[in-house]
């Protein structure tokens, strides 16, 4: 088979083979069994070639080429899972220790050498059956990462999925007895009986039991007579009223790929006047960070990336949108929405993921590429997701476009409109400023406001500060936007009516501001020129704006504080939290992130976390401000824990000066 392979024909099932050695026997074996093979010997462009092949099964021959095989698996993992496919990896007998890593990269099946023709063809059939089940909406776990295990009868070894190992707090390769101990003694008999029922004549069975921290589960068992392995997929039937932190992570709001495909399939069958969009998001440089700093750092990055995507999607597309964590470092977002909102969501996600992450003691800058597709008449979920995967492959191949949209005509278009339009919006003065009240918990009086930028876009509607600055960063307009907002905010606050003249004004500084030479003098001149008193000004810095150079940040904030301003650290608890910031910086206020503040009405564990943050801040002499307070219950619990100031919809959304004056007088 040549390097470019053969395009799958309509008369046979396509099969994609990636082999890094001059081995044609695999193609010959598969071709003899009726498969139409598309073969490749390089990892470059492998994702695009797999998608173009039309195959549902990919074979990666990693025998004697484990590093190349792992790289290929990572490149294909997101496309395999998004499209409901299967990945069979061939490994040398001495490379069994790498199976867990290959599994994390997206592999679904393994075959160890030496093997014969019959074993290889049988392994292909099992992989194809898996792909058919996925396409037929077989999975129903609804978890971000699969909960399950594999038992190799030949080697008498057990391998747990990472999520299940974390949940049970045991190693991924425990002894058999260690796993059995997590089945209640009264139910071990039924578990062992289910295992004994498995045979070549009866390869599948199931049994139910309780697991501490999850509740009732069903274990679906499958026996592979060729590989002599038992695979178990665990389906939670319910959870305890107060699940563990590990379970909340495993059963997070994001769906798994199979559940996501079913959701998309239902929406396509239901139809609607508004188109359904599928968006695939792939992190850049994740494998490099994961390799350099280890799996723990990689897991932290993935959790942080998922949270940023969730926050962006909920803000722009609402809670009806679907969010799914795929294998590797890829994510899926789907929603029925006008194209303008989808473009806005893509911009927001790209901006959020471009901000630095913390990996151990190191700052990681990842970024992403995004592929988007909209539904067409007669689409099924697999077809829509394949088009999104092709758009993502185009975005990855592009030197400049972060986002690609697969147009109905088949052409892909980059999304650049928001960043370009922002430049004109600044010039025309279209960016407006609203003020959200900050309220004393003890007295109920409005004591200050936070200035928040808004842009009423002609087609995209209202665009908030987070999306504005994300677009500005991509268009290299972050400093220009920050200068514009600071200038107009100070000018307006200096001319407030009498009812507002006792309020403190909170103004956000960006990472770009902190890094600018001479910014303290420049900013103070701007304040004095406006006429607004320094003593009533609070400058808010997000942790993401501090982490790149803590020394520079500390020097700048000290200069501003000595000049009469007060300093707040914003969004504390969003994943960057470090005691180093609280120890090194001259702070007056600590603002608890809205998600953390809202969690106080959750479990006892949530309340303990919030209490710990408040106690730590107050012991350092900081005033604690809670953001995003929406209910009286949240406020009462925050007050009980010692929070002194709050802002959120419970009092008011961000409003104009006229509406703010009415609130004060009322």
XYZ file of C-alpha atoms in Angstrom:
666
model
C 0.000 0.000 0.000
C 1.478 3.380 -0.999
C 2.083 6.251 1.355
C -1.076 8.026 0.283
C -3.107 4.842 0.558
C -6.356 4.062 -1.175
C -9.551 6.025 -0.672
C -12.242 3.794 0.813
C -14.701 2.597 -1.771
C -18.397 2.116 -1.344
C -18.223 -1.655 -1.578
C -16.097 -2.330 1.513
C -15.710 -1.107 5.070
C -12.908 1.507 5.291
C -10.044 0.927 7.714
C -7.300 3.436 8.545
C -3.842 2.042 9.403
C -0.954 4.132 10.728
C 2.285 2.140 10.725
C 5.720 3.673 11.271
C 7.666 0.718 9.886
C 7.719 -0.818 6.413
C 5.043 -3.377 7.217
C 2.520 -4.185 4.514
C 1.284 -7.390 6.105
C -1.354 -5.523 8.140
C -2.913 -3.992 5.023
C -2.727 -7.355 3.284
C -4.377 -9.180 6.195
C -7.142 -6.585 6.533
C -7.673 -6.399 2.773
C -8.008 -10.164 2.580
C -10.729 -10.014 5.230
C -12.776 -7.506 3.211
C -11.562 -4.177 4.595
C -10.701 -1.280 2.279
C -7.444 0.031 3.727
C -6.161 3.593 3.856
C -2.552 3.424 5.045
C -0.132 6.048 6.335
C 3.431 5.910 7.588
C 3.756 9.422 9.020
C 1.912 11.154 11.858
C 1.868 14.468 9.983
C -1.677 15.280 8.884
C -2.964 12.003 10.299
C -6.138 13.532 11.769
C -7.218 14.979 8.426
C -6.402 11.756 6.558
C -8.369 9.643 9.039
C -11.403 11.897 8.686
C -11.137 11.917 4.904
C -10.920 8.109 4.806
C -14.441 7.708 6.146
C -13.166 4.996 8.499
C -14.651 4.354 11.917
C -11.682 2.215 13.029
C -8.047 3.290 13.160
C -5.154 0.872 13.695
C -1.895 2.266 15.080
C 1.070 -0.074 14.798
C 3.268 0.976 17.711
C 5.395 -2.186 17.735
C 8.975 -1.008 17.989
C 7.808 2.601 17.643
C 6.117 3.365 20.938
C 6.912 7.101 20.977
C 5.584 7.572 17.449
C 2.566 5.434 18.247
C 1.709 7.479 21.313
C 2.020 10.710 19.319
C -0.285 9.296 16.642
C -2.803 8.159 19.263
C -2.892 11.647 20.770
C -3.426 13.214 17.362
C -6.325 10.877 16.579
C -7.839 10.585 20.067
C -10.164 13.581 19.857
C -11.451 12.715 16.371
C -11.978 9.058 17.340
C -14.039 9.902 20.404
C -15.953 12.817 18.874
C -17.012 10.643 15.958
C -17.722 7.493 17.948
C -14.906 5.438 16.446
C -12.433 2.882 17.752
C -8.636 2.854 17.956
C -6.770 -0.463 17.963
C -3.135 -0.115 19.045
C -0.615 -2.880 18.384
C 2.128 -2.976 21.027
C 5.245 -5.001 21.656
C 5.091 -7.355 24.599
C 7.702 -5.292 26.413
C 5.607 -2.115 26.162
C 2.656 -3.185 28.299
C 3.448 -0.483 30.844
C 2.470 2.122 28.250
C -1.061 0.783 27.787
C -2.472 3.133 30.411
C -0.929 6.144 28.667
C -2.241 4.986 25.284
C -5.669 4.493 26.822
C -5.640 8.077 28.109
C -4.655 9.264 24.626
C -7.803 7.700 23.179
C -7.019 4.050 22.407
C -9.996 1.745 22.869
C -8.467 -1.670 22.025
C -5.019 -3.268 22.258
C -3.292 -6.288 20.716
C 0.090 -7.487 21.902
C 2.680 -9.143 19.658
C 3.299 -11.820 18.653
C -0.115 -12.460 17.128
C -1.453 -14.346 14.137
C -3.810 -13.494 11.304
C -6.877 -14.803 13.116
C -6.126 -12.800 16.252
C -5.591 -9.594 14.269
C -8.818 -9.958 12.258
C -10.767 -10.822 15.399
C -9.361 -7.729 17.148
C -10.459 -5.618 14.157
C -13.954 -7.051 14.417
C -14.160 -6.250 18.117
C -13.013 -2.689 17.406
C -15.580 -2.362 14.600
C -18.298 -3.678 16.916
C -17.300 -1.076 19.495
C -17.549 1.682 16.859
C -20.949 0.374 15.752
C -22.176 0.396 19.335
C -20.970 3.944 19.815
C -22.681 5.040 16.623
C -25.801 3.231 17.831
C -25.864 5.215 21.068
C -24.827 2.260 23.199
C -23.076 4.105 25.992
C -25.173 5.581 28.779
C -22.849 6.473 31.612
C -23.029 10.251 31.368
C -19.603 10.786 32.948
C -16.759 12.966 31.814
C -14.223 10.141 31.991
C -15.201 6.456 31.835
C -15.476 4.497 35.056
C -14.265 0.964 34.487
C -11.482 -1.599 34.630
C -9.769 -4.314 32.593
C -8.532 -7.717 33.792
C -5.903 -9.568 31.758
C -6.401 -13.283 32.439
C -3.052 -14.243 30.932
C -1.013 -11.869 33.057
C -3.429 -11.825 36.030
C -3.228 -8.011 36.072
C -5.900 -5.338 36.632
C -5.941 -1.876 35.001
C -8.412 0.817 36.168
C -9.485 3.861 34.192
C -7.970 7.023 35.696
C -11.354 8.365 36.861
C -12.248 5.092 38.622
C -8.829 4.904 40.290
C -9.212 8.461 41.612
C -12.705 7.697 42.829
C -11.605 4.631 44.802
C -8.347 6.339 45.865
C -6.234 3.383 44.726
C -3.573 2.885 42.082
C -4.549 2.350 38.447
C -2.896 -1.089 38.531
C -3.967 -2.551 41.890
C -4.060 -6.180 42.905
C -7.235 -8.171 42.269
C -8.109 -8.321 45.945
C -7.705 -4.556 46.318
C -10.430 -4.048 43.711
C -12.701 -6.738 45.148
C -12.538 -5.099 48.589
C -14.544 -2.190 47.165
C -17.516 -4.537 46.658
C -19.598 -4.973 49.806
C -18.996 -8.432 51.401
C -22.663 -9.391 50.997
C -22.470 -8.693 47.250
C -19.110 -10.279 46.421
C -20.822 -13.565 45.696
C -22.876 -12.048 42.874
C -19.759 -10.330 41.503
C -17.792 -13.584 41.405
C -20.777 -15.420 39.916
C -20.966 -12.851 37.113
C -17.281 -13.335 36.374
C -17.736 -17.123 36.246
C -20.600 -16.735 33.760
C -18.299 -15.183 31.175
C -17.147 -17.538 28.418
C -16.611 -17.538 24.630
C -20.217 -18.660 24.296
C -21.471 -15.978 26.684
C -19.095 -13.022 26.381
C -21.276 -10.409 28.139
C -23.039 -10.157 31.481
C -23.671 -7.653 34.240
C -24.172 -7.353 37.984
C -25.260 -4.568 40.346
C -23.826 -3.537 43.709
C -23.161 -0.536 45.942
C -19.979 1.525 45.877
C -19.169 3.927 48.692
C -19.426 7.501 47.455
C -21.399 6.558 44.321
C -24.345 4.472 45.433
C -25.842 1.761 43.274
C -23.963 0.874 40.080
C -24.192 -1.709 37.311
C -20.981 -3.282 36.052
C -21.267 -4.299 32.390
C -18.722 -7.066 31.730
C -17.373 -8.156 28.356
C -15.013 -11.095 27.772
C -12.643 -11.087 24.773
C -11.675 -14.688 24.096
C -8.911 -13.669 21.690
C -7.049 -11.326 24.011
C -8.253 -13.191 27.131
C -9.305 -9.953 28.785
C -12.373 -8.856 30.718
C -13.505 -5.259 30.260
C -15.923 -3.627 32.705
C -17.884 -0.432 32.120
C -19.451 0.983 35.286
C -22.825 2.710 35.038
C -23.821 4.742 38.133
C -27.538 4.431 38.877
C -27.570 7.097 41.566
C -25.354 8.908 44.032
C -25.465 9.632 47.724
C -27.001 12.984 48.751
C -23.536 14.352 49.419
C -21.038 12.782 46.985
C -17.315 12.952 47.478
C -15.194 15.555 45.751
C -13.715 12.815 43.545
C -17.178 11.725 42.421
C -18.254 15.300 41.714
C -15.206 15.596 39.492
C -15.929 12.307 37.711
C -19.631 13.103 37.357
C -19.153 16.761 36.438
C -21.686 18.708 34.384
C -19.929 17.891 31.137
C -21.135 14.815 29.265
C -19.022 12.019 27.846
C -18.694 11.623 24.073
C -21.354 8.926 23.741
C -23.903 10.892 25.739
C -23.035 14.004 23.722
C -23.676 12.207 20.423
C -27.057 11.019 21.676
C -27.928 14.581 22.711
C -26.950 15.893 19.269
C -28.872 13.099 17.567
C -32.045 13.924 19.495
C -31.759 17.630 18.686
C -31.267 16.855 14.998
C -34.348 14.621 14.936
C -36.411 17.221 16.773
C -35.424 19.937 14.294
C -35.854 23.641 14.929
C -35.888 27.042 13.327
C -32.469 27.901 14.777
C -29.529 25.825 13.453
C -27.647 23.345 15.635
C -23.909 23.988 15.838
C -21.169 21.610 16.964
C -17.877 23.120 18.122
C -14.711 21.067 18.745
C -12.062 22.746 20.929
C -8.509 21.351 21.026
C -5.864 22.707 23.402
C -2.489 23.677 21.943
C 0.786 22.471 23.458
C -0.961 20.320 26.080
C 1.085 17.187 25.338
C 4.308 19.149 25.818
C 3.165 20.411 29.237
C 1.861 16.975 30.222
C 5.187 15.360 29.309
C 7.328 18.026 30.963
C 5.452 18.352 34.273
C 3.614 15.060 34.671
C 0.093 13.770 34.712
C -0.963 15.615 37.865
C -0.157 18.959 36.250
C -1.906 17.827 33.074
C -5.054 16.878 34.985
C -5.051 20.280 36.667
C -4.802 22.001 33.293
C -7.669 19.957 31.857
C -9.928 20.733 34.811
C -9.058 24.409 34.535
C -9.689 24.422 30.783
C -13.062 22.694 31.210
C -14.146 25.249 33.800
C -13.171 28.164 31.562
C -15.079 26.630 28.649
C -18.113 26.005 30.856
C -18.117 29.579 32.157
C -17.768 31.042 28.660
C -20.488 28.834 27.185
C -22.948 29.440 30.032
C -22.457 33.208 29.760
C -22.880 33.369 25.977
C -25.089 30.394 25.047
C -26.944 29.700 28.299
C -27.441 26.512 30.260
C -29.127 24.609 27.428
C -25.816 24.222 25.594
C -24.031 20.886 25.723
C -20.439 20.634 26.953
C -18.416 17.427 26.698
C -14.861 16.487 27.630
C -13.449 14.189 24.962
C -10.328 12.055 25.149
C -6.950 13.722 25.338
C -7.170 17.511 25.420
C -10.273 18.045 23.281
C -13.744 19.312 24.177
C -17.114 19.469 22.423
C -19.701 22.250 22.658
C -23.081 22.037 20.899
C -26.073 24.359 20.935
C -28.980 25.693 18.931
C -28.207 29.370 18.518
C -27.833 32.052 15.840
C -24.459 32.030 14.156
C -23.586 35.356 15.732
C -23.876 33.858 19.216
C -21.808 30.827 18.185
C -19.102 33.134 16.843
C -19.210 35.086 20.079
C -18.895 31.868 22.115
C -15.938 30.750 20.018
C -14.244 34.117 20.538
C -14.858 33.929 24.271
C -13.535 30.361 24.556
C -10.441 31.206 22.511
C -9.761 34.202 24.721
C -10.266 32.300 27.972
C -7.944 29.484 26.916
C -5.290 31.967 25.770
C -4.893 33.206 29.353
C -2.046 31.547 31.306
C -2.625 28.440 33.415
C -0.684 27.294 36.461
C 1.014 23.878 36.128
C 2.745 23.132 39.419
C 5.214 25.938 39.909
C 5.235 26.847 36.214
C 3.113 29.151 34.103
C 1.658 27.362 31.060
C 0.323 29.243 28.063
C -1.761 26.891 25.940
C -4.259 28.505 23.595
C -6.533 26.441 21.361
C -7.878 25.755 17.893
C -11.617 25.451 17.261
C -13.602 23.784 14.485
C -17.301 24.614 14.032
C -20.002 23.031 11.861
C -23.747 23.656 11.548
C -26.400 21.076 10.776
C -27.696 20.530 7.256
C -30.809 18.755 6.016
C -30.674 15.020 6.713
C -27.662 15.231 9.033
C -26.969 12.614 11.678
C -24.755 13.281 14.693
C -21.788 11.451 13.161
C -21.967 13.517 9.957
C -22.169 16.830 11.816
C -19.281 15.914 14.120
C -17.133 14.745 11.228
C -17.538 18.135 9.531
C -16.592 19.858 12.806
C -13.532 17.592 13.037
C -12.516 18.530 9.499
C -12.873 22.226 10.337
C -10.724 21.679 13.443
C -8.065 19.966 11.331
C -8.079 22.994 9.010
C -7.718 25.339 11.989
C -4.743 23.312 13.232
C -3.118 23.483 9.808
C -3.645 27.249 9.623
C -0.902 29.658 10.611
C -3.301 32.355 11.790
C -6.947 31.291 12.164
C -7.851 30.095 15.661
C -11.395 29.227 14.617
C -12.673 27.616 11.426
C -16.319 27.202 10.445
C -17.282 24.478 7.975
C -19.637 26.360 5.682
C -22.596 24.578 4.025
C -20.764 24.856 0.706
C -17.851 22.940 2.177
C -15.534 25.954 2.424
C -14.123 26.916 5.800
C -14.068 30.493 7.017
C -12.020 31.985 9.865
C -13.836 33.983 12.514
C -12.101 37.335 12.752
C -15.004 39.803 12.686
C -15.204 40.641 16.382
C -11.515 41.482 16.790
C -11.574 43.661 13.663
C -14.801 45.432 14.636
C -13.477 46.146 18.137
C -10.869 48.549 16.764
C -13.604 50.644 15.150
C -15.781 50.408 18.281
C -13.017 51.981 20.391
C -12.501 54.750 17.843
C -16.238 55.495 17.658
C -16.715 55.422 21.441
C -19.174 52.497 21.325
C -17.833 50.889 24.509
C -20.069 51.833 27.433
C -19.533 51.593 31.189
C -22.031 50.238 33.717
C -21.663 50.112 37.502
C -22.525 47.172 39.764
C -23.235 48.058 43.401
C -21.139 46.674 46.251
C -23.169 46.343 49.440
C -22.183 46.247 53.097
C -23.399 42.963 54.590
C -23.907 44.462 58.049
C -25.856 47.610 57.075
C -27.303 46.767 53.665
C -26.015 50.120 52.331
C -24.375 50.509 48.926
C -20.802 51.544 49.698
C -19.110 51.187 46.316
C -19.410 50.076 42.698
C -17.385 48.072 40.214
C -17.038 49.541 36.721
C -17.860 46.985 34.003
C -17.414 47.508 30.264
C -20.233 46.689 27.827
C -20.469 46.814 24.055
C -23.841 46.788 22.321
C -22.803 45.104 19.088
C -25.091 45.585 16.100
C -25.515 41.851 15.408
C -23.946 40.012 18.355
C -25.928 41.877 20.998
C -24.464 42.734 24.410
C -20.805 41.781 24.801
C -19.305 41.823 28.291
C -15.836 42.675 29.538
C -14.429 39.131 29.453
C -15.243 38.654 25.768
C -14.166 42.205 24.980
C -10.699 41.707 26.422
C -10.378 38.243 24.870
C -11.037 39.776 21.433
C -8.722 42.682 22.242
C -5.871 40.327 23.159
C -6.226 38.499 19.837
C -6.258 41.801 17.920
C -3.340 43.265 19.940
C -5.689 45.951 21.280
C -5.600 45.057 24.977
C -3.708 48.193 26.040
C -5.809 50.438 23.805
C -9.038 48.978 25.222
C -7.808 49.218 28.826
C -6.745 52.864 28.358
C -10.123 53.693 26.809
C -12.107 52.089 29.630
C -10.014 53.671 32.377
C -10.293 57.113 30.835
C -14.064 57.158 30.315
C -14.760 55.484 33.681
C -12.761 58.065 35.619
C -14.287 60.943 33.657
C -17.834 59.743 34.391
C -17.170 58.988 38.054
C -15.669 62.471 38.531
C -19.008 64.017 37.485
C -21.288 61.740 39.507
C -24.346 63.398 41.068
C -24.245 64.237 44.771
C -25.962 60.979 45.810
C -23.017 58.947 44.480
C -20.076 61.051 45.598
C -19.365 58.995 48.718
C -19.031 55.692 46.829
C -15.777 53.840 46.226
C -15.014 53.060 42.589
C -13.437 49.706 41.673
C -11.567 49.661 38.388
C -9.923 46.618 36.779
C -6.299 46.556 35.661
C -5.087 43.997 33.122
C -1.953 41.889 32.845
C -0.880 44.198 30.031
C -1.174 47.210 32.339
C 1.038 45.576 34.949
C 3.747 44.793 32.413
C 3.880 48.348 30.970
C 6.979 50.322 31.991
C 6.046 53.473 33.904
C 2.380 52.490 34.181
C 2.020 53.731 37.791
C 2.924 57.324 36.858
C 0.839 57.178 33.689
C -2.209 55.901 35.568
C -1.948 58.350 38.462
C -1.701 61.245 35.994
C -4.874 59.938 34.362
C -6.654 59.800 37.734
C -5.582 63.292 38.747
C -6.521 64.757 35.352
C -10.030 63.334 35.688
C -10.589 64.924 39.089
C -11.630 61.683 40.801
C -10.044 61.378 44.276
C -7.357 58.717 44.632
C -8.588 57.842 48.114
C -11.928 56.502 46.773
C -10.359 54.350 44.073
C -9.872 50.573 44.343
C -7.815 48.800 41.697
C -8.755 45.180 41.025
C -6.232 42.688 39.675
C -7.220 39.145 38.693
C -4.838 36.399 39.718
C -4.285 35.595 36.045
C -2.968 39.115 35.633
C -0.405 38.648 38.400
C 1.127 35.277 37.868
C 3.527 36.047 35.048
C 5.805 38.201 37.223
C 4.896 38.514 40.872
C 7.802 40.874 41.595
C 6.755 43.419 38.981
C 3.141 43.218 40.183
C 4.157 43.765 43.820
C 6.254 46.839 42.949
C 3.523 48.410 40.822
C 0.759 47.808 43.372
C 2.910 49.166 46.202
C 3.467 52.387 44.259
C -0.253 52.775 43.567
C -1.186 51.964 47.160
C 1.328 54.455 48.536
C -0.269 57.041 46.255
C -3.629 56.571 48.036
C -5.393 53.859 46.018
C -6.598 50.602 47.501
C -5.836 47.165 45.989
C -8.120 44.136 45.539
C -7.362 40.677 44.204
C -10.302 39.606 42.020
C -11.813 36.193 41.180
C -9.970 34.492 44.038
C -10.555 30.740 43.942
C -10.747 30.298 40.162
C -7.795 27.950 39.923
C -4.799 30.263 40.251
C -5.022 30.628 44.018
C -1.653 30.744 45.728
C -0.671 31.820 49.207
C 2.316 33.514 47.585
C 0.027 36.230 46.206
C -1.498 36.944 49.601
C 1.897 37.063 51.282
C 3.749 39.132 48.678
C 1.219 41.710 47.486
C 0.003 44.866 49.293
C -3.702 43.985 49.329
C -6.732 45.566 51.005
C -9.571 43.446 49.604
C -10.034 39.846 48.548
C -12.920 39.175 46.159
C -14.251 35.619 46.199
C -15.086 34.299 42.735
C -18.831 34.087 42.075
C -18.795 30.308 41.547
C -17.076 29.762 44.876
C -19.478 32.137 46.632
C -22.521 30.433 45.124
C -21.215 27.004 46.176
C -21.728 27.947 49.812
C -25.297 26.649 49.562
C -24.010 23.302 48.287
C -22.492 20.553 50.397
C -20.760 20.786 53.751
C -17.447 20.378 51.931
C -18.248 23.442 49.775
C -18.990 25.522 52.850
C -15.720 24.451 54.470
C -13.769 25.640 51.421
C -15.498 29.043 51.414
C -15.017 29.368 55.171
C -11.319 28.609 54.806
C -10.849 31.328 52.187
C -12.703 33.920 54.290
C -10.840 33.002 57.499
C -7.497 33.201 55.701
C -8.307 36.604 54.199
C -9.566 38.103 57.451
C -6.573 36.790 59.389
C -4.429 38.806 56.936
C -6.488 41.926 57.610
C -8.272 41.897 54.236
C -11.871 42.914 53.645
C -13.758 40.066 51.943
C -16.096 40.817 49.021
C -18.280 38.042 47.586
C -19.192 38.269 43.900
C -22.217 36.797 42.162
C -24.552 36.676 45.173
C -28.010 35.885 43.824
C -30.104 34.575 46.723
C -30.850 35.527 50.297
C -29.687 32.086 51.430
C -26.263 32.643 49.877
C -25.987 36.031 51.550
C -26.977 34.717 54.981
C -24.438 31.877 54.841
C -21.685 34.209 53.606
C -22.485 36.664 56.395
C -22.341 33.851 58.927
C -18.853 32.913 57.723
C -17.604 36.516 58.026
C -17.991 38.029 54.554
C -18.234 41.840 54.836
C -19.285 43.071 51.372
C -21.189 41.505 48.483
C -22.203 42.283 44.926
C -24.566 40.433 42.621
C -28.088 40.233 41.282
C -29.529 40.002 44.819
C -28.957 43.756 44.996
C -28.638 44.737 41.348
C -27.063 43.915 38.030
C -24.621 46.409 36.498
C -26.580 49.607 35.786
C -26.228 53.093 34.345
C -25.418 56.148 36.457
C -29.093 57.194 36.382
C -30.286 53.791 37.621
C -27.536 53.713 40.244
C -28.649 57.089 41.588
C -32.230 55.815 41.825
C -30.999 52.812 43.834
C -29.103 55.056 46.230
C -32.034 57.406 46.738
C -34.400 54.470 47.163
